[in-house]
Amino acid sequence: MTTRPVLIAGAWRAAGATGSFTAMNPALGEMLPDLYPISDWADCEAALEAAAAAAAALRSSPPEPRALFLEAVARRIEARKDELVEMAHAETGLPKAPRLAEVELPRTTGQLRQGAAAARDGSWALPTIDTKLNIRSLLAPIGPVLVFGPNNFPFAFNSVAGGDFVAAIAAGNPVIAKANSSHPGTTRLLAEEAFAAVAEAGLPPASVQLLYRTSHEHGERLVADARTGATGYTGSRAAGLKLKAAADAAGRPIYLELSAVNPVVILPGALAERGKALVDEFVASSLMGTGQFCTNPSLVLLLAGDATEEFVGSVKGRFEAASPTPLLSPAVGKALASSVETLQSAGAQLVTGGAPASGAGCRYSNTLLRVSGAEFLKSREKLQTEAFGNASLFVVAKDDGELAAALRHLEGNLTGAFYSDTRGSDDALYGRLEPLLRPRVGRLLNDKMPTGVAVSAAMNHGGPYPSTGHPGFTAVGIPAALRRFAMLQCFDNVRPERLPPVLRDQPPHERVVRFVDGEWRRGALQ
Amino acid sequence: MTTRPVLIAGAWRAAGATGSFTAMNPALGEMLPDLYPISDWADCEAALEAAAAAAAALRSSPPEPRALFLEAVARRIEARKDELVEMAHAETGLPKAPRLAEVELPRTTGQLRQGAAAARDGSWALPTIDTKLNIRSLLAPIGPVLVFGPNNFPFAFNSVAGGDFVAAIAAGNPVIAKANSSHPGTTRLLAEEAFAAVAEAGLPPASVQLLYRTSHEHGERLVADARTGATGYTGSRAAGLKLKAAADAAGRPIYLELSAVNPVVILPGALAERGKALVDEFVASSLMGTGQFCTNPSLVLLLAGDATEEFVGSVKGRFEAASPTPLLSPAVGKALASSVETLQSAGAQLVTGGAPASGAGCRYSNTLLRVSGAEFLKSREKLQTEAFGNASLFVVAKDDGELAAALRHLEGNLTGAFYSDTRGSDDALYGRLEPLLRPRVGRLLNDKMPTGVAVSAAMNHGGPYPSTGHPGFTAVGIPAALRRFAMLQCFDNVRPERLPPVLRDQPPHERVVRFVDGEWRRGALQ
């Protein structure tokens, strides 16, 4: 059996491989047939060199070919939809429908088209003009972007064609994609389409490159290399923090989307008013995708009382009644079991689950744990361990003060939610607790579970450390996500014909919005 | 003699001091009378704790008191102008007029008033609303901001009342200022006015705190502390990179403005067309403030030839004719001498200067060095050593190719400039060289020296590493500078009355501009 080629410098070619790996069908527990290479440093070096040249070419190009490219990728994904869904299903065990075919794939093509529109428009770059001093600035491409995609979204966050890829290309940068090892085949198919689209749109051939895997050491060298403009990483905290340390030491920007437990605070009035509905909402959000979402509600905070006991009992029943769906890989199953053990060793009691489950492939029982507010405060670091998968921890505080103390000790998270009643009985408590939770989360929700990250200009899929590496940026949402992959470039007294078109008195098109002498406006300068 | 008190938690109080220091009048070489404390960790701890409480109070406050505060500081600085100028002159040796009284002080009060206007307006936070999905977001205060000010701008970049201070407060954060040890008295006077303005505007008392100095270890603990929202640092590369490492490891944002040599490329047509005028321009920019600007043109790149030899000869003459003005401190003099030695040891030849100069206080002769393009390429790291002060290095390349190679190996810089002729003979060469320099600098200039950093919305006082820690941010320019001290906060389905006022359907005032459903606009939602 031959090892699949990598995509470097405009050609599919044999990798300089130090080894190879195969993916698994986690729903069946069977290895898949294809062999993928672990690239050596020579592959990385070749990719960096080609990316640097592509970056230089892209910098001086208009946005139209990039927009056409992103649209072509979307169209090609739709044309190859059945094969892509089949492959992603085989590699992840995620349901073909609705999840892969009807939700994630259209989300992915939607992101690609939104990215194309943003590139074409140009307003994302916040072009700014001071006519009096003749100083002009904009956000310009930062250079080659490395993308490390996660295991849980084979399309929408894929290092080829996913959110970071779209943002990097739309902002004018080439991408070096590192496939997630759990779905190399899906990534390969996406890269085949992306590479065909590169040719179709006339982009520099190395605008998209793909390595399937490297050693950890080479990953750290890649993010720290002087030719790397920036890195986008979504994945485990441990691996992400190693890359962050390497990038930070070299002064290379890196954007990370790491772990989160996504605290959900259910206030007593809400429980009294609509406890049954909240059970439905929580169970659906918690078990969706076998709990394998960055925004899974893994930590629920409640006040002690009969209603809470009833809520816990109902969730327990529903967790037990639902058949566990497959996990993404044996590694995910192992990490989940280990996290549940950590939570238990820190004082959490098992309400249900906590063991491997029967059925084909990798499955773990739907798991619910609980702990008192006092115990939580005592072992608060360990009890914020992310159990990635179908497990949640309920913290039952004895009173408002203990609940407030728990919020005060939460780590940075992607999201945080409050459920409160509609008649106002929770309002005073909300008013006291909200200021404690708000600065600790990127997205605050009311009466809504955190799963479901809309691709909206107002979205924040980010948050304070350690949920990400910097609280000012979002990985989802256009145009904001593009601004991660940009550097601020100022032009001071630069002659008109030498300015980027979007900064000239007469912009290249009427649609672009610029910040001119303190006002956002369209059209030519007077 | 008593040691001056520090400003912590709303009171001037005796420091928990591990030692003390005095400042020097560098123009006279005499120690100044006041004794300032080196704070222990208990002082730092108290400041952090008070700042965290102030941050919580500020977060829920409207912007008006912050705007009034910034305006009050400006007014109070003007009222105490003579004393401030006298003190800053004594501590820095910078001329009272025009520099301190007529340029830097008005710049400082101008920044304060621009910050007030930005805070009051609210548009800086890029409030974004998706009405269809009811998702809203904005940039919100990041929490207590530590400011480490540099030695070279006792007013405009002072950790109290300078640019980072304005940006942090305008964005809604309290400031813990660390005085620059070379001008503690100026910082004290500014802090007295700022603290009086805190009371006047009704801000939380710990909105402004001042420590004069800490150990390096405690500085690193401060930037890494979980209560610290972010740090703004302007100063030497060595100290800055230590703080960066500490902050990075803890996941706390830090914005650094470090060293730069600010390459200036003089193309042959420009030299032929207006060589004499270029000598004037270069000498004025190079020796201004004894060369102690972050944007000093310390590296000039030229093509070999008679015109270049004439240019070098003229600059040499002018450097020798000008009396060296005082340096900011003996430490600056020592570092300058050491950097000039490093440049010489790497192959640079001394054209003139290179030794301590006569006159009162700390002075160093106006220094010009030169090196061939080939030598520069050979020892390119060492030859990019910043010689902070009145010294510049000319790189004379033998041809276009060598010039291009030199640009290709430049580190990240704050600025880069091209001089070209007005008749077009340099245009082709400009076209080949500009793409090499552009991505390596934050601000690109044409026919203009880099000193003089206008406080403009279009300014970028930032650049790629190692000139700063991240190429996406600017330290000068409002509103962009405010966005460094902010976190992205999203509100998903949050009830209307619980939203920050600026995100409500009816904004608090008509002036604020919001990004609503893809359009920048004013006024209430329909």
Short mmCIF file of C-alpha atoms in Angstrom, two decimals, chain A residues 12 26-27 48 92 103 109 120 131 135 137-138 142 174 214 221 229 240 243 264 268 275-276 307 315 389 461 514 518:
data_model
loop_
_atom_site.label_atom_id
_atom_site.label_comp_id
_atom_site.label_asym_id
_atom_site.label_seq_id
_atom_site.Cartn_x
_atom_site.Cartn_y
_atom_site.Cartn_z
CA TRP A 12 1.02 16.59 -4.96
CA PRO A 26 -14.52 5.12 15.38
CA ALA A 27 -18.13 4.00 15.02
CA LEU A 48 7.53 27.43 4.29
CA THR A 92 -15.46 10.61 12.65
CA VAL A 103 -25.66 21.22 9.00
CA THR A 109 -19.72 26.53 2.19
CA ARG A 120 -14.09 41.48 -2.33
CA THR A 131 -6.64 63.60 4.73
CA ILE A 135 -1.52 59.37 6.70
CA SER A 137 -3.51 52.75 7.17
CA LEU A 138 -5.15 49.38 6.84
CA ILE A 142 0.34 38.98 7.82
CA PRO A 174 -1.46 31.52 1.83
CA THR A 214 4.69 16.25 11.66
CA ARG A 221 9.57 24.86 14.69
CA GLY A 229 3.01 35.07 9.56
CA GLY A 240 -1.88 24.16 22.09
CA LEU A 243 2.81 25.57 20.32
CA VAL A 264 -24.31 27.42 32.79
CA PRO A 268 -33.94 29.11 41.09
CA GLY A 275 -37.71 22.96 35.08
CA LYS A 276 -38.93 20.30 32.65
CA ALA A 307 -36.15 21.66 42.46
CA VAL A 315 -31.19 14.59 33.75
CA GLY A 389 -17.32 14.30 25.40
CA HIS A 461 -15.95 32.35 19.53
CA ARG A 514 -13.43 53.61 5.05
CA GLY A 518 -13.24 60.28 11.87
#
